[in-house]
Short mmCIF file of C-alpha atoms and ligand atoms in Angstrom, two decimals:
data_model
loop_
_atom_site.label_atom_id
_atom_site.label_comp_id
_atom_site.label_asym_id
_atom_site.label_seq_id
_atom_site.Cartn_x
_atom_site.Cartn_y
_atom_site.Cartn_z
CA MET C 1156 83.29 -20.23 50.00
CA GLN C 1157 85.33 -17.47 51.55
CA ARG C 1158 84.12 -13.90 51.83
CA ASN C 1159 87.20 -12.62 49.92
CA SER C 1160 86.82 -14.88 46.97
CA THR C 1161 87.56 -13.92 43.41
CA ILE C 1162 84.66 -14.79 41.22
CA LEU C 1163 84.62 -15.13 37.47
CA GLY C 1164 81.23 -14.09 36.01
CA ILE C 1165 79.73 -15.35 32.67
CA GLU C 1166 76.67 -13.72 31.06
CA THR C 1167 75.05 -15.25 27.91
CA SER C 1168 71.31 -14.96 28.43
CA CYS C 1169 70.54 -12.95 25.32
CA ASP C 1170 72.65 -11.20 22.65
CA GLU C 1171 75.57 -9.93 24.87
CA THR C 1172 78.44 -12.15 25.79
CA GLY C 1173 79.85 -10.91 29.12
CA VAL C 1174 82.77 -12.03 31.18
CA ALA C 1175 84.24 -10.32 34.27
CA LEU C 1176 86.42 -11.05 37.24
CA PHE C 1177 85.22 -9.62 40.57
CA HIS C 1178 86.81 -9.34 44.00
CA PRO C 1179 84.80 -7.88 46.91
CA GLU C 1180 87.55 -5.50 47.95
CA ALA C 1181 89.24 -4.71 44.66
CA GLY C 1182 85.97 -4.57 42.72
CA ILE C 1183 85.94 -5.39 39.01
CA LEU C 1184 89.43 -6.66 38.17
CA ALA C 1185 88.81 -7.04 34.38
CA GLU C 1186 85.83 -7.26 32.14
CA ALA C 1187 84.79 -7.71 28.54
CA VAL C 1188 81.43 -7.41 26.81
CA TYR C 1189 80.65 -8.42 23.20
CA SER C 1190 77.49 -7.14 21.74
CA GLN C 1191 76.19 -9.28 18.81
CA ALA C 1192 75.69 -7.28 15.73
CA ASP C 1193 74.19 -9.96 13.44
CA HIS C 1194 70.74 -9.48 14.72
CA ALA C 1195 70.24 -5.93 13.44
CA GLN C 1196 69.24 -6.99 9.92
CA TRP C 1197 66.49 -9.26 11.45
CA GLY C 1198 65.08 -6.50 13.61
CA GLY C 1199 65.38 -8.61 16.78
CA VAL C 1200 67.42 -11.30 18.39
CA VAL C 1201 67.56 -14.59 16.47
CA PRO C 1202 68.05 -17.26 19.22
CA GLU C 1203 70.10 -19.72 17.12
CA LEU C 1204 72.43 -17.06 15.89
CA ALA C 1205 72.80 -15.85 19.45
CA SER C 1206 73.82 -19.29 20.72
CA ARG C 1207 76.35 -19.74 17.96
CA ASP C 1208 77.97 -16.42 18.56
CA HIS C 1209 78.28 -17.09 22.27
CA VAL C 1210 80.04 -20.38 21.47
CA ARG C 1211 82.49 -18.47 19.26
CA LYS C 1212 83.30 -15.59 21.62
CA LEU C 1213 83.02 -16.95 25.17
CA SER C 1214 86.24 -18.93 25.53
CA PRO C 1215 88.53 -16.38 23.98
CA MET C 1216 86.91 -13.72 26.14
CA ILE C 1217 87.59 -15.68 29.31
CA GLU C 1218 91.22 -15.94 28.31
CA SER C 1219 91.42 -12.16 27.54
CA VAL C 1220 89.80 -11.17 30.75
CA MET C 1221 92.21 -13.25 32.85
CA ALA C 1222 95.12 -11.88 30.82
CA ASP C 1223 93.86 -8.27 31.47
CA ALA C 1224 93.63 -8.97 35.16
CA GLY C 1225 97.19 -10.40 35.00
CA LEU C 1226 95.96 -13.60 36.80
CA GLY C 1227 96.01 -17.26 36.03
CA LEU C 1228 92.77 -19.28 36.11
CA ASP C 1229 93.99 -20.95 39.33
CA ARG C 1230 93.21 -17.66 41.07
CA VAL C 1231 89.48 -18.07 40.30
CA ASP C 1232 87.70 -19.22 43.42
CA GLY C 1233 84.31 -19.75 41.91
CA VAL C 1234 82.51 -19.51 38.55
CA ALA C 1235 79.22 -17.54 38.50
CA TYR C 1236 76.93 -17.88 35.41
CA THR C 1237 73.50 -16.66 34.36
CA ALA C 1238 71.28 -19.79 34.71
CA GLY C 1239 68.15 -17.76 33.64
CA PRO C 1240 65.87 -16.23 32.73
CA GLY C 1241 66.70 -15.86 29.05
CA LEU C 1242 66.97 -17.76 25.81
CA ALA C 1243 67.41 -21.43 26.45
CA GLY C 1244 70.12 -22.12 23.85
CA ALA C 1245 72.11 -18.98 24.84
CA LEU C 1246 71.91 -19.82 28.57
CA LEU C 1247 73.11 -23.34 27.78
CA VAL C 1248 76.29 -22.06 26.25
CA GLY C 1249 77.28 -19.99 29.35
CA THR C 1250 76.12 -22.71 31.73
CA ALA C 1251 78.00 -25.52 29.98
CA THR C 1252 81.15 -23.50 29.75
CA ALA C 1253 81.00 -22.27 33.43
CA LEU C 1254 80.41 -25.80 34.75
CA GLY C 1255 83.11 -27.31 32.58
CA LEU C 1256 85.61 -24.64 33.66
CA ALA C 1257 84.65 -24.91 37.31
CA GLN C 1258 85.01 -28.63 37.19
CA SER C 1259 88.41 -28.58 35.44
CA LEU C 1260 89.66 -26.07 38.03
CA GLY C 1261 88.16 -28.09 40.97
CA ARG C 1262 86.18 -24.95 41.88
CA PRO C 1263 82.49 -24.52 42.70
CA ALA C 1264 79.95 -22.86 40.39
CA ILE C 1265 77.17 -20.51 41.26
CA ALA C 1266 73.86 -20.24 39.34
CA VAL C 1267 72.86 -16.57 39.07
CA HIS C 1268 69.35 -15.10 38.23
CA HIS C 1269 69.86 -12.56 35.45
CA MET C 1270 67.52 -9.96 37.02
CA GLU C 1271 69.19 -10.27 40.41
CA GLY C 1272 72.38 -9.39 38.62
CA HIS C 1273 70.84 -6.21 37.28
CA LEU C 1274 69.08 -5.52 40.70
CA LEU C 1275 72.31 -5.68 42.68
CA SER C 1276 74.51 -3.90 39.99
CA PRO C 1277 74.15 -0.37 41.64
CA LEU C 1278 75.86 -1.88 44.72
CA LEU C 1279 79.07 -2.01 42.60
CA GLU C 1280 79.08 1.79 42.64
CA ASN C 1281 80.20 4.23 45.26
CA PRO C 1282 78.14 5.60 46.96
CA SER C 1283 76.05 2.46 46.94
CA PRO C 1284 72.48 2.34 48.18
CA ASP C 1285 71.68 0.95 51.61
CA PHE C 1286 68.88 -1.67 52.02
CA PRO C 1287 65.89 -1.37 51.84
CA PHE C 1288 65.21 0.25 48.44
CA LEU C 1289 62.83 0.19 45.55
CA ALA C 1290 64.23 -1.25 42.36
CA LEU C 1291 62.95 -0.30 38.90
CA LEU C 1292 64.23 -2.98 36.57
CA VAL C 1293 63.76 -2.08 32.94
CA SER C 1294 65.36 -4.17 30.29
CA GLY C 1295 64.56 -5.61 26.92
CA GLY C 1296 62.76 -8.53 28.47
CA HIS C 1297 61.43 -7.25 31.79
CA SER C 1298 59.87 -4.26 33.51
CA MET C 1299 59.42 -4.63 37.17
CA LEU C 1300 59.13 -2.71 40.41
CA VAL C 1301 60.67 -4.61 43.29
CA ASP C 1302 60.64 -3.92 47.10
CA VAL C 1303 64.15 -4.98 48.06
CA ALA C 1304 64.49 -5.63 51.84
CA GLY C 1305 67.96 -7.24 51.45
CA PRO C 1306 69.87 -9.52 49.05
CA GLY C 1307 67.41 -12.19 47.96
CA ARG C 1308 64.54 -10.62 49.87
CA TYR C 1309 62.44 -9.46 46.97
CA ARG C 1310 58.73 -8.52 46.75
CA LEU C 1311 57.43 -7.89 43.26
CA LEU C 1312 55.19 -4.91 43.40
CA GLY C 1313 54.40 -4.48 39.73
CA GLU C 1314 55.48 -5.76 36.29
CA THR C 1315 54.52 -5.29 32.67
CA LEU C 1316 51.43 -7.03 31.48
CA ASP C 1317 52.67 -7.06 27.85
CA ASP C 1318 55.84 -5.50 26.29
CA ALA C 1319 58.84 -4.63 28.45
CA ALA C 1320 59.97 -1.03 28.38
CA GLY C 1321 63.03 -1.85 26.27
CA GLU C 1322 60.91 -3.93 23.95
CA ALA C 1323 58.61 -0.96 23.44
CA PHE C 1324 61.72 1.22 22.48
CA ASP C 1325 62.90 -1.59 20.14
CA LYS C 1326 59.54 -1.94 18.48
CA THR C 1327 59.05 1.81 18.12
CA ALA C 1328 62.52 2.11 16.68
CA ARG C 1329 61.64 -0.43 14.03
CA LEU C 1330 58.48 1.59 13.11
CA LEU C 1331 60.68 4.71 12.74
CA GLY C 1332 63.15 2.74 10.57
CA LEU C 1333 65.88 2.65 13.20
CA PRO C 1334 68.21 -0.41 13.80
CA TYR C 1335 68.04 -2.92 16.65
CA PRO C 1336 68.51 -2.48 19.62
CA GLY C 1337 66.33 0.59 19.23
CA GLY C 1338 66.62 2.28 22.69
CA PRO C 1339 69.69 4.37 22.08
CA HIS C 1340 68.59 5.22 18.52
CA VAL C 1341 65.11 6.46 19.67
CA ALA C 1342 66.85 8.52 22.41
CA ARG C 1343 69.25 10.12 19.93
CA LEU C 1344 66.40 10.97 17.45
CA ALA C 1345 64.32 12.26 20.30
CA GLU C 1346 66.98 14.94 21.10
CA ALA C 1347 65.92 16.81 17.94
CA GLY C 1348 62.17 16.38 18.56
CA ASP C 1349 59.41 18.20 20.29
CA PRO C 1350 57.89 15.94 22.93
CA LYS C 1351 54.68 17.92 23.02
CA ARG C 1352 53.80 18.01 19.35
CA PHE C 1353 51.77 14.77 19.62
CA ASP C 1354 49.70 13.43 22.46
CA PHE C 1355 50.85 10.13 23.74
CA PRO C 1356 48.92 8.14 26.43
CA ARG C 1357 50.51 7.41 29.86
CA PRO C 1358 49.22 3.81 30.02
CA MET C 1359 47.69 2.58 33.33
CA THR C 1360 48.63 5.69 35.20
CA ASN C 1361 45.15 6.96 36.02
CA ARG C 1362 44.04 3.94 37.98
CA PRO C 1363 45.58 2.34 41.08
CA GLY C 1364 48.22 -0.31 40.87
CA LEU C 1365 51.90 -0.71 39.98
CA ASP C 1366 51.73 -2.82 36.75
CA PHE C 1367 52.84 -1.53 33.32
CA SER C 1368 51.49 -1.94 29.82
CA PHE C 1369 53.54 -0.56 26.96
CA SER C 1370 52.05 -2.28 23.94
CA GLY C 1371 49.47 0.36 23.43
CA LEU C 1372 52.21 2.99 23.02
CA LYS C 1373 53.71 1.11 20.15
CA THR C 1374 50.24 0.92 18.40
CA HIS C 1375 49.76 4.54 19.04
CA THR C 1376 53.09 5.26 17.37
CA ARG C 1377 52.18 3.04 14.36
CA LEU C 1378 48.93 4.86 13.82
CA LEU C 1379 50.61 8.29 14.19
CA ILE C 1380 53.26 7.41 11.51
CA GLU C 1381 50.48 6.24 9.21
CA ARG C 1382 48.58 9.45 9.79
CA THR C 1383 51.36 11.99 9.72
CA GLY C 1384 53.94 10.59 7.30
CA ASP C 1385 57.53 10.35 8.16
CA ASP C 1386 59.57 13.44 7.35
CA ASP C 1387 62.63 13.95 9.54
CA GLN C 1388 61.13 16.44 11.93
CA THR C 1389 57.93 14.40 12.33
CA ARG C 1390 59.94 11.28 13.08
CA ALA C 1391 62.07 13.21 15.77
CA ASP C 1392 58.81 14.56 17.30
CA ILE C 1393 57.32 11.06 17.41
CA ALA C 1394 60.53 9.69 19.03
CA ALA C 1395 60.49 12.49 21.60
CA GLY C 1396 56.78 12.10 22.41
CA PHE C 1397 57.12 8.32 22.77
CA GLN C 1398 60.17 8.57 24.95
CA GLU C 1399 58.46 11.16 27.18
CA ALA C 1400 55.39 8.94 27.60
CA VAL C 1401 57.54 5.99 28.72
CA VAL C 1402 59.62 8.15 31.08
CA ASP C 1403 56.55 9.79 32.50
CA THR C 1404 54.82 6.45 33.01
CA LEU C 1405 57.88 4.99 34.77
CA LEU C 1406 58.19 8.13 36.94
CA ILE C 1407 54.57 8.08 38.04
CA LYS C 1408 54.75 4.39 38.98
CA CYS C 1409 58.13 4.88 40.88
CA ARG C 1410 56.63 7.76 42.81
CA ARG C 1411 53.55 5.71 43.69
CA ALA C 1412 55.61 2.62 44.61
CA LEU C 1413 57.98 4.61 46.90
CA LYS C 1414 54.96 5.98 48.71
CA GLU C 1415 53.10 2.69 49.11
CA ALA C 1416 56.06 0.68 50.12
CA ARG C 1417 57.31 3.59 52.32
CA LEU C 1418 60.69 3.50 50.75
CA GLU C 1419 63.11 6.40 50.30
CA ARG C 1420 65.81 5.07 47.90
CA LEU C 1421 65.24 4.12 44.26
CA VAL C 1422 67.62 1.92 42.36
CA ILE C 1423 67.19 1.70 38.58
CA ALA C 1424 68.94 -0.85 36.48
CA GLY C 1425 68.62 -2.79 33.20
CA GLY C 1426 69.22 -1.60 29.72
CA VAL C 1427 66.65 1.23 29.67
CA SER C 1428 68.24 2.76 32.79
CA ALA C 1429 70.85 4.00 30.39
CA ASN C 1430 68.35 6.42 29.00
CA THR C 1431 69.45 10.02 29.79
CA ARG C 1432 66.03 11.57 29.77
CA LEU C 1433 64.79 8.91 32.30
CA ARG C 1434 67.79 9.68 34.54
CA GLN C 1435 67.18 13.42 34.27
CA ARG C 1436 63.43 13.21 35.06
CA LEU C 1437 63.85 10.81 38.03
CA ALA C 1438 66.59 12.96 39.55
CA ALA C 1439 64.52 16.17 39.08
CA ASP C 1440 61.00 14.91 39.96
CA LEU C 1441 61.31 12.24 42.65
CA PRO C 1442 61.83 12.68 46.33
CA GLY C 1443 64.72 10.69 47.90
CA THR C 1444 67.89 9.54 46.28
CA VAL C 1445 68.18 7.63 42.91
CA PHE C 1446 71.06 5.24 42.36
CA TYR C 1447 72.14 3.84 38.94
CA PRO C 1448 74.91 1.67 37.80
CA ARG C 1449 77.45 3.32 35.40
CA LEU C 1450 76.39 3.08 31.75
CA SER C 1451 78.50 -0.04 30.88
CA LEU C 1452 76.77 -1.82 33.78
CA CYS C 1453 73.18 -0.93 32.66
CA THR C 1454 73.11 -3.29 29.73
CA ASP C 1455 73.92 -6.96 30.02
CA ASN C 1456 77.50 -7.72 31.28
CA GLY C 1457 79.53 -10.25 33.18
CA ALA C 1458 80.45 -7.95 36.12
CA MET C 1459 76.90 -7.95 37.44
CA ILE C 1460 76.82 -11.73 37.29
CA ALA C 1461 80.15 -12.10 39.05
CA HIS C 1462 79.00 -9.61 41.69
CA ALA C 1463 75.65 -11.28 42.30
CA GLY C 1464 77.48 -14.66 42.33
CA TRP C 1465 79.60 -13.30 45.12
CA TYR C 1466 76.53 -12.48 47.20
CA ARG C 1467 75.28 -16.02 46.51
CA ARG C 1468 78.68 -17.63 47.29
CA SER C 1469 77.07 -19.87 49.99
CA GLU C 1470 75.10 -21.56 47.22
CA ALA C 1471 78.22 -22.48 45.28
CA ILE C 1472 78.23 -26.17 44.33
CA HIS C 1473 80.42 -28.67 42.54
CA ALA C 1474 77.82 -29.42 39.81
CA THR C 1475 77.97 -31.48 36.64
CA ALA C 1476 74.33 -31.43 35.46
CA VAL C 1477 73.81 -28.62 32.90
CA ASN C 1478 70.35 -27.12 33.82
CA VAL C 1479 69.03 -23.67 32.78
CA ARG C 1480 65.95 -21.82 33.85
CA PRO C 1481 64.62 -19.83 30.77
CA ARG C 1482 61.66 -18.81 32.96
CA TRP C 1483 62.44 -18.07 36.53
CA ASP C 1484 60.59 -15.76 39.00
CA LEU C 1485 62.73 -13.37 40.99
CA GLU C 1486 60.58 -14.00 44.09
CA GLU C 1487 61.53 -17.70 44.14
CA LEU C 1488 65.09 -16.79 45.19
CA ALA C 1489 66.13 -17.51 48.79
CA ALA C 1490 67.19 -14.66 51.10
CA VAL C 1491 70.97 -14.33 51.45
CA GLU C 1492 71.76 -14.67 55.14
CA ASP C 1493 75.34 -13.37 55.31
CA SER C 1494 76.31 -10.74 52.78
O1 KG4 J 1393 69.39 -5.22 30.14
P1 KG4 J 1393 69.54 -5.34 28.64
O2 KG4 J 1393 70.93 -5.12 28.08
O3 KG4 J 1393 69.09 -6.72 28.09
C1 KG4 J 1393 68.04 -7.40 28.63
O4 KG4 J 1393 68.23 -8.05 29.71
O5 KG4 J 1393 66.98 -7.40 27.99
O6 KG4 J 1393 68.51 -4.32 28.01
C2 KG4 J 1393 68.41 -4.11 26.57
C3 KG4 J 1393 67.28 -3.16 26.37
C4 KG4 J 1393 67.06 -2.99 24.84
O7 KG4 J 1393 65.60 -3.14 24.64
C5 KG4 J 1393 67.48 -1.60 24.50
O8 KG4 J 1393 66.75 -1.05 23.45
C6 KG4 J 1393 67.28 -0.89 25.84
O9 KG4 J 1393 67.68 -1.76 26.84
N1 KG4 J 1393 68.17 0.35 25.86
C7 KG4 J 1393 67.64 1.64 25.91
C8 KG4 J 1393 68.74 2.40 26.00
N2 KG4 J 1393 69.91 1.75 25.92
C9 KG4 J 1393 69.47 0.39 25.91
N3 KG4 J 1393 66.38 2.12 25.99
C10 KG4 J 1393 66.17 3.42 26.05
N4 KG4 J 1393 67.20 4.26 26.09
C11 KG4 J 1393 68.48 3.85 26.05
N5 KG4 J 1393 69.53 4.80 26.02
ZN1 ZN J 1394 69.50 -7.78 31.13
#
């Protein structure tokens, strides 16, 4: 596939339906994201509801993105889709749609790893980071530190042993009576809180290693709420203390990883990278430069999939078998030779 190809990206791995059209010189030509609201009342994503909502939204969104770009589908050179990791049923909707569309257009399709989509998303920005860099990927399903030598050249330095950072925010939000997804709500409540009023642990920071563990923080929060009650100021102080503990823990591990891997640039991506306090602290307290995608590219979206698909255009195939990879290690990916 040509270097100057226009790629349509489709993301349906969890509870966001994302569609975008990307061109390497013009950038994001048009995009749309639909965040499913039905899950809030259940306190988390209900896989079957997610799949059904993707079915309802995806095709009209593809039409509207093409209309916004002012282009016909015949101008799409390849269709990139999230093949994993994620919810199997949700992935199947995007995959089947992408492969059907690609086939009907006579164009190839490109299977994209969701976390590679996040990992490469800061390269959509200007200035964009040069390789090599350290990537902190913090989303609802994953927390990882990755040594990135180049596109597809990934070495996992650390990951969470239990809850992901976003999951810890979501579970803490639930304990505080806040809706799902909890990250932005906890962050907002924390603004009125005193992060120093309660002592929160910084899990796994006082021993060597780059793995994370966030489930203890959630238990700590639960016990604190039981002990202190939940008047408004106390809830805000708990939110602030919790957020500061997560941010501090991520900061300590990033500093350690930059040193151990001898890297100077840090890229942070995934839903939790939208957190303002995290951005402030990383910018203020870390040596070297920190790169983030814009807020709309932090949480799940189609643009990061179209963009990663462009990097993987040499893997584009005319496929008909609908296969997804609900579990898929980032390190299994092949290096991209010509980016
Ligand atoms: O990357 P993402 O959209 O989906 C996954 O791939 O999981 O990340 C969603 C996660 C949720 O757990 C959400 O609570 C968290 O990102 N999140 C935040 C913020 N915005 C989203 N966490 C902390 N602070 C935020 N501002
Ligand atoms: Zn994600």
